[in-house]
Coordinates of C-alpha atoms in Angstrom, one line a residue:
M415 CA 17.5 8.2 -16.5
I416 CA 19.4 5.2 -15.2
K417 CA 21.2 5.2 -12.0
K418 CA 24.2 2.9 -12.5
R419 CA 24.8 2.3 -8.8
L420 CA 21.2 1.4 -8.2
V421 CA 21.2 -1.0 -11.2
G422 CA 24.5 -2.4 -10.1
L423 CA 23.2 -3.0 -6.6
L424 CA 20.4 -5.1 -8.0
S425 CA 22.2 -6.5 -11.0
H426 CA 20.2 -9.8 -10.9
A427 CA 17.2 -7.9 -12.2
K428 CA 18.9 -7.1 -15.6
K429 CA 18.0 -10.5 -17.2
Y430 CA 14.3 -10.1 -16.1
I431 CA 14.3 -6.6 -17.6
A432 CA 15.7 -8.0 -20.8
Y433 CA 13.0 -10.7 -20.9
T434 CA 10.3 -8.2 -20.3
V435 CA 11.5 -6.0 -23.2
L436 CA 11.8 -9.1 -25.4
W437 CA 8.2 -10.1 -24.9
Q438 CA 6.9 -6.6 -25.4
W439 CA 8.9 -6.5 -28.7
V440 CA 7.4 -9.9 -29.8
S441 CA 4.0 -8.5 -29.0
L442 CA 4.7 -5.4 -31.2
L443 CA 5.8 -7.7 -34.1
A444 CA 2.5 -9.6 -33.7
Q445 CA 0.6 -6.3 -33.8
I446 CA 2.4 -5.2 -36.9
L447 CA 1.5 -8.5 -38.5
A448 CA -2.2 -8.0 -37.6
V449 CA -2.2 -4.4 -39.0
F450 CA -0.7 -5.5 -42.3
T451 CA -3.2 -8.4 -42.5
I452 CA -6.2 -6.1 -41.8
A453 CA -4.9 -3.5 -44.2
E454 CA -4.6 -6.0 -47.0
F455 CA -8.0 -7.5 -46.3
L456 CA -9.7 -4.1 -46.3
E457 CA -8.0 -3.1 -49.6
C458 CA -9.4 -6.4 -51.1
V459 CA -12.8 -5.6 -49.7
V460 CA -12.8 -2.1 -51.4
E461 CA -11.6 -3.6 -54.6
G462 CA -14.1 -6.4 -54.4
I463 CA -11.7 -9.3 -54.7
V464 CA -12.4 -11.0 -51.3
T465 CA -12.2 -14.8 -51.5
V466 CA -13.0 -17.5 -48.9
Q467 CA -9.3 -18.4 -48.8
L468 CA -8.3 -14.8 -48.0
L469 CA -11.0 -14.6 -45.3
Q470 CA -9.9 -17.8 -43.7
R471 CA -6.2 -16.7 -43.8
T472 CA -7.1 -13.3 -42.3
I473 CA -9.1 -15.0 -39.4
L474 CA -6.3 -17.5 -38.8
I475 CA -3.6 -14.8 -38.7
L476 CA -5.7 -12.6 -36.4
G477 CA -6.4 -15.6 -34.1
F478 CA -2.7 -16.5 -34.0
V479 CA -1.8 -12.8 -33.2
M480 CA -4.3 -12.8 -30.3
V481 CA -2.8 -15.9 -28.8
I482 CA 0.8 -14.5 -29.2
R483 CA -0.1 -11.2 -27.7
F484 CA -1.9 -12.9 -24.8
L485 CA 1.1 -15.0 -24.1
C486 CA 3.4 -12.0 -24.4
E487 CA 1.3 -10.0 -22.0
R488 CA 1.4 -12.8 -19.4
L489 CA 5.1 -13.5 -19.8
G490 CA 5.9 -9.7 -19.8
T491 CA 3.9 -9.3 -16.6
K492 CA 5.7 -12.3 -15.1
Y493 CA 9.2 -11.1 -15.8
S494 CA 8.2 -7.5 -14.8
Y495 CA 7.2 -9.0 -11.5
L496 CA 10.5 -11.0 -11.2
A497 CA 12.5 -7.9 -12.1
S498 CA 11.0 -6.1 -9.0
V499 CA 10.3 -9.0 -6.7
D500 CA 13.6 -8.9 -4.8
V501 CA 14.1 -5.1 -4.9
K502 CA 12.3 -4.6 -1.6
L503 CA 14.0 -7.5 0.1
I504 CA 17.5 -6.6 -1.0
L505 CA 17.2 -2.9 -0.3
R506 CA 15.7 -3.5 3.1
E507 CA 18.4 -6.0 3.9
K508 CA 21.1 -3.5 2.9
I509 CA 19.5 -0.8 5.1
Y510 CA 19.2 -3.3 8.0
E511 CA 22.8 -4.4 7.5
K512 CA 23.9 -0.8 7.5
M513 CA 22.0 -0.1 10.8
L514 CA 23.8 -3.1 12.3
K515 CA 27.2 -1.8 11.1
L516 CA 26.4 1.7 12.5
G517 CA 25.6 -0.1 15.7
A518 CA 24.0 1.2 18.8
S519 CA 25.1 4.8 18.0
Y520 CA 23.2 5.0 14.7
R521 CA 20.9 7.7 16.0
E522 CA 23.9 10.1 16.1
K523 CA 23.9 10.0 12.2
V524 CA 20.3 9.4 11.1
S525 CA 16.8 9.7 12.6
T526 CA 14.8 6.5 13.2
S527 CA 11.8 7.9 11.3
E528 CA 13.9 8.6 8.2
V529 CA 15.1 5.0 8.2
V530 CA 11.5 3.8 8.6
Q531 CA 10.1 6.0 5.8
V532 CA 12.9 5.2 3.4
S533 CA 12.6 1.5 4.1
T534 CA 8.9 1.5 3.5
E535 CA 7.6 4.0 1.0
G536 CA 11.0 4.8 -0.6
V537 CA 11.6 1.1 -1.4
E538 CA 8.1 0.7 -2.7
Q539 CA 8.8 3.5 -5.3
L540 CA 11.9 1.7 -6.4
E541 CA 9.9 -1.5 -7.0
T542 CA 8.0 0.3 -9.7
Y543 CA 11.3 1.7 -11.1
F544 CA 12.6 -1.7 -11.8
G545 CA 9.4 -3.5 -12.6
K546 CA 7.9 -0.9 -14.9
Y547 CA 10.1 2.1 -15.7
L548 CA 13.3 0.4 -16.8
P549 CA 11.7 -2.2 -19.1
Q550 CA 9.5 0.6 -20.6
L551 CA 12.6 2.8 -21.1
F552 CA 14.4 0.2 -23.2
Y553 CA 11.2 -0.8 -25.1
S554 CA 10.6 2.8 -25.9
L555 CA 13.9 3.0 -27.7
L556 CA 13.4 -0.3 -29.5
A557 CA 9.8 0.1 -30.7
P558 CA 10.2 3.3 -32.9
L559 CA 13.3 1.8 -34.6
T560 CA 11.4 -1.5 -35.3
L561 CA 8.4 0.4 -36.7
F562 CA 10.7 2.6 -38.8
I563 CA 12.4 -0.4 -40.4
V564 CA 9.1 -2.0 -41.2
L565 CA 7.2 1.2 -42.4
C566 CA 10.1 2.7 -44.4
R567 CA 9.4 0.1 -47.1
V568 CA 5.8 1.3 -47.2
S569 CA 6.4 5.0 -47.0
L570 CA 9.9 6.3 -46.4
K571 CA 8.7 9.9 -46.1
A572 CA 6.0 9.2 -43.5
S573 CA 8.4 6.9 -41.6
I574 CA 11.1 9.6 -41.4
V575 CA 8.6 12.2 -40.2
L576 CA 7.4 9.9 -37.5
L577 CA 10.9 9.0 -36.4
V578 CA 12.0 12.6 -36.3
C579 CA 9.1 13.5 -34.1
V580 CA 9.8 10.7 -31.6
P581 CA 12.8 12.4 -29.8
M582 CA 10.5 15.4 -28.9
I583 CA 9.0 13.3 -26.0
P584 CA 12.4 12.4 -24.4
I585 CA 13.4 16.1 -24.8
S586 CA 10.3 17.1 -22.9
I587 CA 11.1 14.5 -20.3
V588 CA 14.6 15.8 -19.8
V589 CA 13.3 19.3 -19.4
V590 CA 10.8 18.1 -16.8
Q591 CA 13.5 16.1 -15.0
K592 CA 15.6 19.2 -14.3
I593 CA 12.6 20.9 -12.7
A594 CA 11.3 17.7 -11.0
K595 CA 14.6 16.7 -9.3
K596 CA 14.8 19.7 -7.1
L597 CA 11.1 19.6 -6.4
L598 CA 11.1 15.9 -5.4
N599 CA 14.1 16.3 -3.2
K600 CA 12.3 19.1 -1.4
Y601 CA 9.2 16.9 -1.3
W602 CA 11.1 14.1 0.4
G603 CA 12.7 16.5 2.8
I604 CA 9.4 17.9 4.0
Y605 CA 7.9 14.4 4.0
T606 CA 10.5 12.9 6.3
G607 CA 10.3 16.0 8.5
L608 CA 6.5 15.5 8.8
G609 CA 7.2 11.9 9.7
D610 CA 9.6 12.9 12.4
S611 CA 7.0 15.2 14.0
F612 CA 4.2 12.7 13.7
L613 CA 6.2 9.8 15.3
E614 CA 7.4 12.1 18.2
N615 CA 3.9 13.4 18.9
L616 CA 2.4 10.0 18.7
Q617 CA 4.9 8.6 21.2
G618 CA 4.4 11.5 23.5
L619 CA 0.6 11.8 23.1
T620 CA 0.0 10.9 26.8
T621 CA 2.4 13.6 28.0
L622 CA 0.8 16.2 25.6
K623 CA -2.6 15.3 27.0
I624 CA -1.4 15.6 30.6
Y625 CA 0.0 19.1 30.0
Q626 CA -2.8 20.1 27.6
A627 CA -0.2 20.8 25.0
D628 CA -1.9 18.6 22.4
K629 CA -3.7 21.6 20.8
K630 CA -0.5 23.5 20.3
K631 CA 1.2 20.4 18.8
A632 CA -1.8 19.8 16.6
E633 CA -1.5 23.3 15.3
E634 CA 2.2 22.8 14.5
M635 CA 1.3 19.5 12.8
D636 CA -1.4 21.3 10.8
E637 CA 1.2 23.8 9.7
E638 CA 3.7 21.1 8.7
S639 CA 0.9 19.2 6.9
Q640 CA 0.0 22.4 5.0
H641 CA 3.6 22.7 3.8
F642 CA 3.4 19.1 2.7
R643 CA 0.1 19.6 1.0
Q644 CA 1.5 22.6 -0.9
I645 CA 4.6 20.7 -2.1
T646 CA 2.5 17.7 -3.0
M647 CA 0.2 19.9 -5.1
K648 CA 3.2 21.4 -6.8
V649 CA 4.4 17.9 -7.6
L650 CA 1.0 16.9 -8.9
T651 CA 0.7 20.1 -11.0
M652 CA 4.2 19.4 -12.5
Q653 CA 3.1 15.9 -13.3
L654 CA -0.2 16.9 -14.9
N655 CA 1.5 19.6 -17.0
S656 CA 4.3 17.3 -18.2
I657 CA 1.7 14.6 -19.1
S658 CA -0.3 17.2 -21.1
V659 CA 2.9 18.3 -22.9
M660 CA 3.7 14.6 -23.7
D661 CA 0.2 14.0 -25.0
I662 CA 0.4 17.0 -27.3
V663 CA 3.8 15.8 -28.6
A664 CA 2.7 12.2 -29.0
Y665 CA -0.6 12.7 -30.7
G666 CA 0.6 15.7 -32.6
G667 CA 3.5 13.7 -34.0
A668 CA 1.3 10.8 -34.9
A669 CA -1.1 13.2 -36.6
V670 CA 1.7 14.7 -38.7
G671 CA 2.8 11.2 -39.8
M672 CA -0.8 10.3 -40.7
I673 CA -1.3 13.5 -42.7
V674 CA 1.9 12.8 -44.7
A675 CA 0.6 9.2 -45.5
V676 CA -2.9 10.5 -46.5
V677 CA -1.4 13.2 -48.8
Q678 CA 0.7 10.5 -50.5
F679 CA -2.4 8.4 -50.9
L680 CA -4.3 11.3 -52.5
N681 CA -1.4 11.9 -54.8
E682 CA -1.6 8.2 -55.7
T683 CA 2.0 7.5 -54.5
L684 CA 0.9 5.2 -51.7
S685 CA -1.5 2.3 -51.8
M686 CA -4.6 2.1 -49.6
S687 CA -3.2 -0.8 -47.6
G688 CA 0.1 1.1 -47.1
T689 CA -1.8 4.2 -46.0
L690 CA -3.8 2.1 -43.5
C691 CA -0.7 0.6 -42.2
V692 CA 0.9 4.0 -41.5
V693 CA -2.3 5.4 -40.0
L694 CA -2.8 2.4 -37.7
L695 CA 0.8 2.1 -36.6
A696 CA 1.7 5.8 -36.4
S697 CA 0.6 6.1 -32.7
E698 CA 2.8 3.1 -31.9
F699 CA 5.8 5.3 -32.5
F700 CA 4.8 7.5 -29.6
L701 CA 2.7 5.3 -27.2
P702 CA 5.6 3.5 -25.6
L703 CA 7.3 6.8 -24.8
R704 CA 4.0 8.2 -23.7
L705 CA 3.6 5.3 -21.3
L706 CA 7.2 5.9 -20.2
G707 CA 6.2 9.4 -19.4
S708 CA 3.5 8.2 -17.1
F709 CA 6.0 6.0 -15.2
F710 CA 8.6 8.8 -15.3
H711 CA 7.2 10.6 -12.3
I712 CA 7.1 7.4 -10.2
A713 CA 10.7 6.8 -11.4
M714 CA 11.7 10.3 -10.4
N715 CA 10.2 9.8 -6.9
G716 CA 12.1 6.5 -6.8
M717 CA 15.3 8.2 -7.8
A718 CA 14.8 10.8 -5.0
A719 CA 14.1 7.9 -2.6
S720 CA 17.3 6.1 -3.8
D721 CA 19.3 9.3 -3.0
K722 CA 18.0 9.0 0.5
I723 CA 18.8 5.3 0.6
F724 CA 22.3 5.8 -0.6
K725 CA 22.7 8.7 1.8
I726 CA 22.0 6.1 4.6
L727 CA 24.2 3.4 3.0
D728 CA 27.1 5.9 2.6
L729 CA 27.0 7.0 6.3
P730 CA 30.5 6.7 7.7
E731 CA 30.9 3.7 10.0
S732 CA 32.8 3.7 13.1
A733 CA 35.6 1.1 12.8
D734 CA 34.4 -2.0 14.6
G735 CA 37.2 -3.5 16.5
E736 CA 38.3 -7.1 16.1
K737 CA 39.4 -7.9 19.7
T738 CA 37.3 -9.9 22.0
L739 CA 37.0 -9.7 25.8
S740 CA 37.8 -12.4 28.3
E741 CA 35.2 -13.6 30.8
D742 CA 37.3 -12.6 33.8
H743 CA 39.1 -9.5 35.1
L744 CA 37.2 -6.9 33.1
D745 CA 38.6 -3.8 34.8
I746 CA 37.0 -0.7 33.2
S747 CA 39.0 2.6 33.1
L748 CA 38.2 6.1 31.7
K749 CA 41.1 8.5 31.4
D750 CA 40.7 12.1 30.5
V751 CA 37.5 11.4 28.6
H752 CA 35.7 14.3 26.8
F753 CA 32.4 14.1 24.9
S754 CA 29.9 16.4 23.4
Y755 CA 26.7 16.0 21.4
E756 CA 27.1 19.4 19.9
E757 CA 30.4 21.1 19.1
D758 CA 29.8 24.1 21.3
R759 CA 28.5 22.3 24.3
E760 CA 30.8 19.8 26.0
I761 CA 29.0 17.2 28.2
L762 CA 32.0 15.3 29.7
K763 CA 35.1 17.3 30.7
G764 CA 38.1 15.1 31.4
I765 CA 36.5 12.2 33.2
N766 CA 38.8 9.9 35.1
L767 CA 37.0 6.9 36.5
D768 CA 38.0 3.3 37.5
L769 CA 35.7 0.4 37.8
P770 CA 37.7 -2.6 39.0
A771 CA 36.5 -6.1 38.1
G772 CA 34.0 -7.4 40.7
S773 CA 33.4 -4.0 42.2
F774 CA 30.2 -2.1 42.9
V775 CA 30.6 1.5 41.8
S776 CA 28.0 4.2 41.7
L777 CA 27.7 7.5 39.7
V778 CA 25.5 10.2 41.3
G779 CA 24.8 13.8 40.5
E780 CA 22.1 16.2 39.4
S781 CA 20.2 15.7 36.1
G782 CA 22.2 16.6 33.1
C783 CA 25.6 16.2 34.6
G784 CA 26.7 13.4 32.3
K785 CA 25.9 10.2 34.2
S786 CA 23.9 8.5 31.4
T787 CA 26.4 9.8 28.8
I788 CA 29.1 7.7 30.5
A789 CA 26.8 4.6 30.4
G790 CA 26.2 5.3 26.7
L791 CA 29.9 5.4 26.1
L792 CA 30.6 2.1 27.9
S793 CA 27.7 0.4 25.9
A794 CA 28.9 1.9 22.6
R795 CA 25.6 3.9 22.3
N796 CA 27.7 7.1 22.1
R797 CA 30.8 7.5 20.0
G798 CA 33.1 10.3 19.1
F799 CA 34.7 10.7 22.5
T800 CA 38.3 11.7 23.1
G801 CA 40.6 10.3 25.7
E802 CA 40.9 6.6 26.6
I803 CA 38.4 4.0 27.7
T804 CA 39.6 0.5 28.3
I805 CA 37.7 -2.7 29.2
G806 CA 39.8 -5.6 30.4
G807 CA 42.9 -3.8 29.2
Q808 CA 41.5 -3.4 25.7
S809 CA 40.8 -0.1 24.1
L810 CA 37.0 0.3 23.7
S811 CA 37.4 1.3 20.0
Q812 CA 39.3 -1.9 19.3
I813 CA 36.6 -4.2 20.9
N814 CA 34.1 -5.9 18.6
E815 CA 30.7 -4.3 19.3
K816 CA 28.9 -7.7 19.2
D817 CA 31.3 -9.1 21.8
L818 CA 31.0 -6.0 23.9
M819 CA 27.3 -6.4 24.0
K820 CA 27.8 -10.0 25.4
H821 CA 30.0 -8.8 28.2
V822 CA 28.4 -5.4 29.1
V823 CA 24.7 -5.3 29.7
T824 CA 22.9 -2.0 30.2
V825 CA 19.6 -1.7 32.0
R826 CA 17.9 1.7 31.6
H827 CA 14.7 3.1 33.1
N828 CA 13.1 2.9 29.7
S829 CA 14.5 -0.4 28.4
Y830 CA 12.2 -1.8 25.7
L831 CA 9.8 -4.7 26.1
F832 CA 8.4 -6.1 22.9
K833 CA 4.9 -7.1 22.1
G834 CA 4.6 -10.9 22.5
T835 CA 5.0 -13.3 25.4
V836 CA 7.2 -13.1 28.5
E837 CA 9.1 -16.1 27.2
E838 CA 9.9 -14.4 23.8
N839 CA 11.2 -11.3 25.6
L840 CA 13.4 -13.4 27.9
K841 CA 14.8 -15.5 25.1
M842 CA 16.2 -12.4 23.5
A843 CA 18.9 -12.6 26.1
K844 CA 19.5 -16.3 25.8
K845 CA 17.9 -18.1 22.8
D846 CA 18.4 -21.6 24.3
A847 CA 17.2 -20.7 27.8
T848 CA 15.4 -23.5 29.6
E849 CA 12.1 -23.1 31.4
E850 CA 13.9 -23.6 34.7
E851 CA 16.4 -20.8 33.9
M852 CA 13.6 -18.4 33.0
K853 CA 11.6 -19.2 36.0
F854 CA 14.7 -18.8 38.2
V855 CA 15.5 -15.2 37.1
L856 CA 11.8 -14.3 37.3
S857 CA 11.7 -15.6 40.9
K858 CA 14.8 -13.5 41.7
V859 CA 12.9 -10.3 40.7
N860 CA 9.7 -11.6 42.5
L861 CA 7.7 -11.7 39.3
L862 CA 7.1 -15.4 39.0
G863 CA 4.2 -15.5 41.4
F864 CA 2.4 -12.8 39.5
L865 CA 3.0 -14.5 36.1
E866 CA 1.9 -17.9 37.4
K867 CA -1.5 -16.4 38.2
Q868 CA -1.7 -15.4 34.5
D869 CA -0.4 -17.7 31.8
G870 CA 3.1 -18.2 33.1
L871 CA 5.8 -17.8 30.5
Q872 CA 3.2 -17.5 27.8
T873 CA 1.7 -14.4 29.4
K874 CA 1.0 -11.9 26.7
L875 CA 2.6 -8.4 26.6
L876 CA 0.9 -5.6 24.7
E877 CA 2.9 -3.0 22.8
K878 CA 5.6 -1.5 25.2
A879 CA 4.1 -3.9 27.8
G880 CA 1.2 -1.6 28.3
N881 CA -0.7 -4.2 30.4
F882 CA 2.1 -4.4 33.0
S883 CA 2.8 -1.8 35.7
G884 CA 6.0 0.3 35.6
G885 CA 7.5 -1.8 38.4
Q886 CA 6.6 -5.1 36.8
C887 CA 8.1 -3.9 33.5
Q888 CA 11.3 -2.9 35.1
R889 CA 11.6 -6.2 37.0
L890 CA 11.0 -8.2 33.8
V891 CA 13.7 -6.1 32.1
I892 CA 16.1 -7.0 34.9
A893 CA 15.2 -10.6 34.7
R894 CA 16.0 -10.6 31.0
A895 CA 19.4 -8.9 31.9
L896 CA 20.1 -11.6 34.5
L897 CA 19.5 -14.3 32.0
M898 CA 22.3 -12.9 29.9
D899 CA 24.8 -13.7 32.7
A900 CA 27.3 -11.0 31.6
P901 CA 30.4 -10.1 33.6
V902 CA 29.5 -6.4 33.7
Y903 CA 26.1 -4.7 34.4
I904 CA 25.3 -1.1 34.1
F905 CA 22.1 0.1 35.8
D906 CA 21.2 3.5 34.4
E907 CA 18.4 5.0 36.7
A908 CA 16.9 1.4 36.7
T909 CA 14.7 2.3 39.7
S910 CA 13.4 5.6 38.3
N911 CA 9.7 6.2 38.2
I912 CA 8.6 3.0 39.9
D913 CA 6.9 2.1 43.1
I914 CA 8.8 1.8 46.4
E915 CA 8.1 -2.0 46.6
S916 CA 9.6 -2.6 43.2
E917 CA 12.5 -0.2 43.9
E918 CA 13.4 -2.1 47.0
M919 CA 13.2 -5.5 45.2
I920 CA 15.3 -4.2 42.3
M921 CA 18.0 -2.8 44.7
K922 CA 18.1 -6.1 46.5
V923 CA 18.7 -7.9 43.2
I924 CA 21.5 -5.4 42.3
H925 CA 23.2 -5.8 45.6
E926 CA 23.1 -9.5 45.3
L927 CA 24.4 -9.3 41.8
A928 CA 27.3 -7.0 42.9
K929 CA 28.7 -9.9 44.9
T930 CA 29.6 -11.8 41.8
K931 CA 29.6 -9.3 39.0
T932 CA 31.0 -5.9 38.1
V933 CA 28.2 -3.4 38.7
L934 CA 28.0 0.3 37.7
L935 CA 24.9 1.9 39.3
I936 CA 23.7 5.3 38.1
S937 CA 21.1 6.7 40.5
H938 CA 19.5 9.9 41.5
R939 CA 18.6 8.5 44.9
L940 CA 21.7 8.4 47.1
A941 CA 20.1 6.0 49.6
N942 CA 20.6 3.3 46.9
V943 CA 24.4 3.9 46.6
V944 CA 25.3 3.7 50.3
E945 CA 26.7 0.2 50.0
S946 CA 28.8 0.9 47.0
D947 CA 32.5 0.2 47.0
H948 CA 33.2 3.5 45.4
I949 CA 31.0 6.5 44.6
Y950 CA 31.7 9.3 42.0
L951 CA 29.9 12.6 42.2
L952 CA 29.5 14.4 38.9
K953 CA 28.8 18.0 38.4
D954 CA 28.7 19.9 35.1
G955 CA 30.5 17.0 33.3
E956 CA 33.3 16.7 35.9
I957 CA 34.0 14.4 38.8
T958 CA 34.1 16.7 41.8
E959 CA 34.1 14.1 44.6
S960 CA 34.8 10.4 44.9
G961 CA 35.2 7.8 47.6
T962 CA 33.1 5.5 49.8
H963 CA 29.8 6.8 51.3
E964 CA 31.4 7.3 54.7
A965 CA 34.4 9.0 53.3
L966 CA 32.3 11.4 51.3
L967 CA 30.2 12.3 54.3
E968 CA 33.3 13.0 56.3
K969 CA 34.5 15.4 53.6
G970 CA 31.3 17.5 54.2
G971 CA 31.1 18.5 50.5
A972 CA 28.4 18.5 47.9
Y973 CA 27.7 14.8 48.3
K974 CA 26.9 15.2 52.0
H975 CA 24.7 18.2 51.3
L976 CA 22.8 16.3 48.6
Y977 CA 22.5 13.1 50.7
E978 CA 21.2 15.0 53.8
S979 CA 18.7 17.0 51.7
Q980 CA 17.3 13.8 50.3
M981 CA 17.1 12.1 53.7
K982 CA 15.2 15.1 55.1
L983 CA 12.7 15.0 52.2
E984 CA 12.2 11.3 52.6
N985 CA 11.8 11.4 56.4
Y986 CA 9.4 14.3 56.0
G987 CA 7.4 12.3 53.5
K988 CA 7.3 9.3 55.9
E989 CA 6.2 11.5 58.8
G990 CA 3.5 13.0 56.6
I991 CA 2.2 9.5 55.7
A992 CA 2.3 8.4 59.4

């Protein structure tokens, strides 16, 4: 059971596997020497012809054998470790490189939890595959042949019987493999599904508590866990049964060989020392294969994991363009753009939109109309659109994704802040940023004063910046974006779910930024887009109105109705507070 592609991917491990097998084989030769020495000595004891010289020689040989076997054990363990030491590193690097090649849109093809599970437990299983299973597989083929060559000179009949019984273990393994492959594939499918649910429920635990839906989700998790328990028990039952079968074959085969040798001894066609040699070495025909059987189930799990790994590595990659963008005149244009997440539900329906360089353009509309989808397209988070999108006169599909990220920065309402310090989070945008530059962008978002009361740039952030308020988090995210100093900025609901003070501060920063940069603002609050050079109103995936704030009000259409409705609500709220 060797997967050529897997071995080819980790070809450097071949020599270490060979060394591991070599030292196991040398250890076997030493054991054979010890058995023959002991058998000869016992025969002399029975015949009463033990001499001091024989005793000394026996002790010397056994001492030599113990040293050799000790060294072989150490060296075998060392090379077994070396065979597997790089497996985790190389496979995880390959998966990581694949994620980079898939780019920001990788979620369209594979779930995050599946990538995490395969990269952790799946790779761990393959470490055992290379370090234990493969060396044992080759040694299991070599050991019976070596023993047959040695023992056939002692008892050809017993040796033939033992050798003929050996293939019964691989046959039982092959039979088990056919059953196990389907079972383990199903096991991994249920396992990754359970991981998906667990990760989602963990991330949304606060929401579940708020709506008291945690009990229902817990019941659903219990049900999924029950399915996983059942499939796990089936896997364990299959393993136990197959091990029992291999034990019967191994010890039964050894017993048959021993019986043949004893019968020959009773018929006086085999010496006592020869009989002892066959009896003591008979189990060695089968033990390597028996040990292989114990690694077999781990190997099968590893093989199933490798299928998942190769499924990720074989995901089709969107062709990454080779063209780069200039620093100036990055006009953005969408012409007849269509996009859908699902085949039967189109999100964008022939979008035509222009974002001239240096302009301040806004997208507005009700939730679900496609605003964030457009932001995702421009930042390469969403792929698979039809129509034409150009940036700086270059087709989006032909622009190098890494270069695109340098020129187009997207700030979302849920942009991620990492556990660490404020400085570490800021330097993600600019590795060589000076202290003055970082303090400057923090002062722009009115966050420097707060941080200086803490530990300054070394202020610690907990996971997802849990020790910062929503407004402080968003201001820090924008400070990081400003440090990038890109020509184009996309703000996707950047003022959503934060306090009024933070919203006003952020909008002040955006308006200031719009004087020197190209800005696309996506907002549910129309008061924020009043000063835009151009406003597009989306409804059901189509642009229904466009123009300046004043022009749209004059039209008296949906934009005016939406704007006036929001103003009434806001004014009512202010009156209520007053």
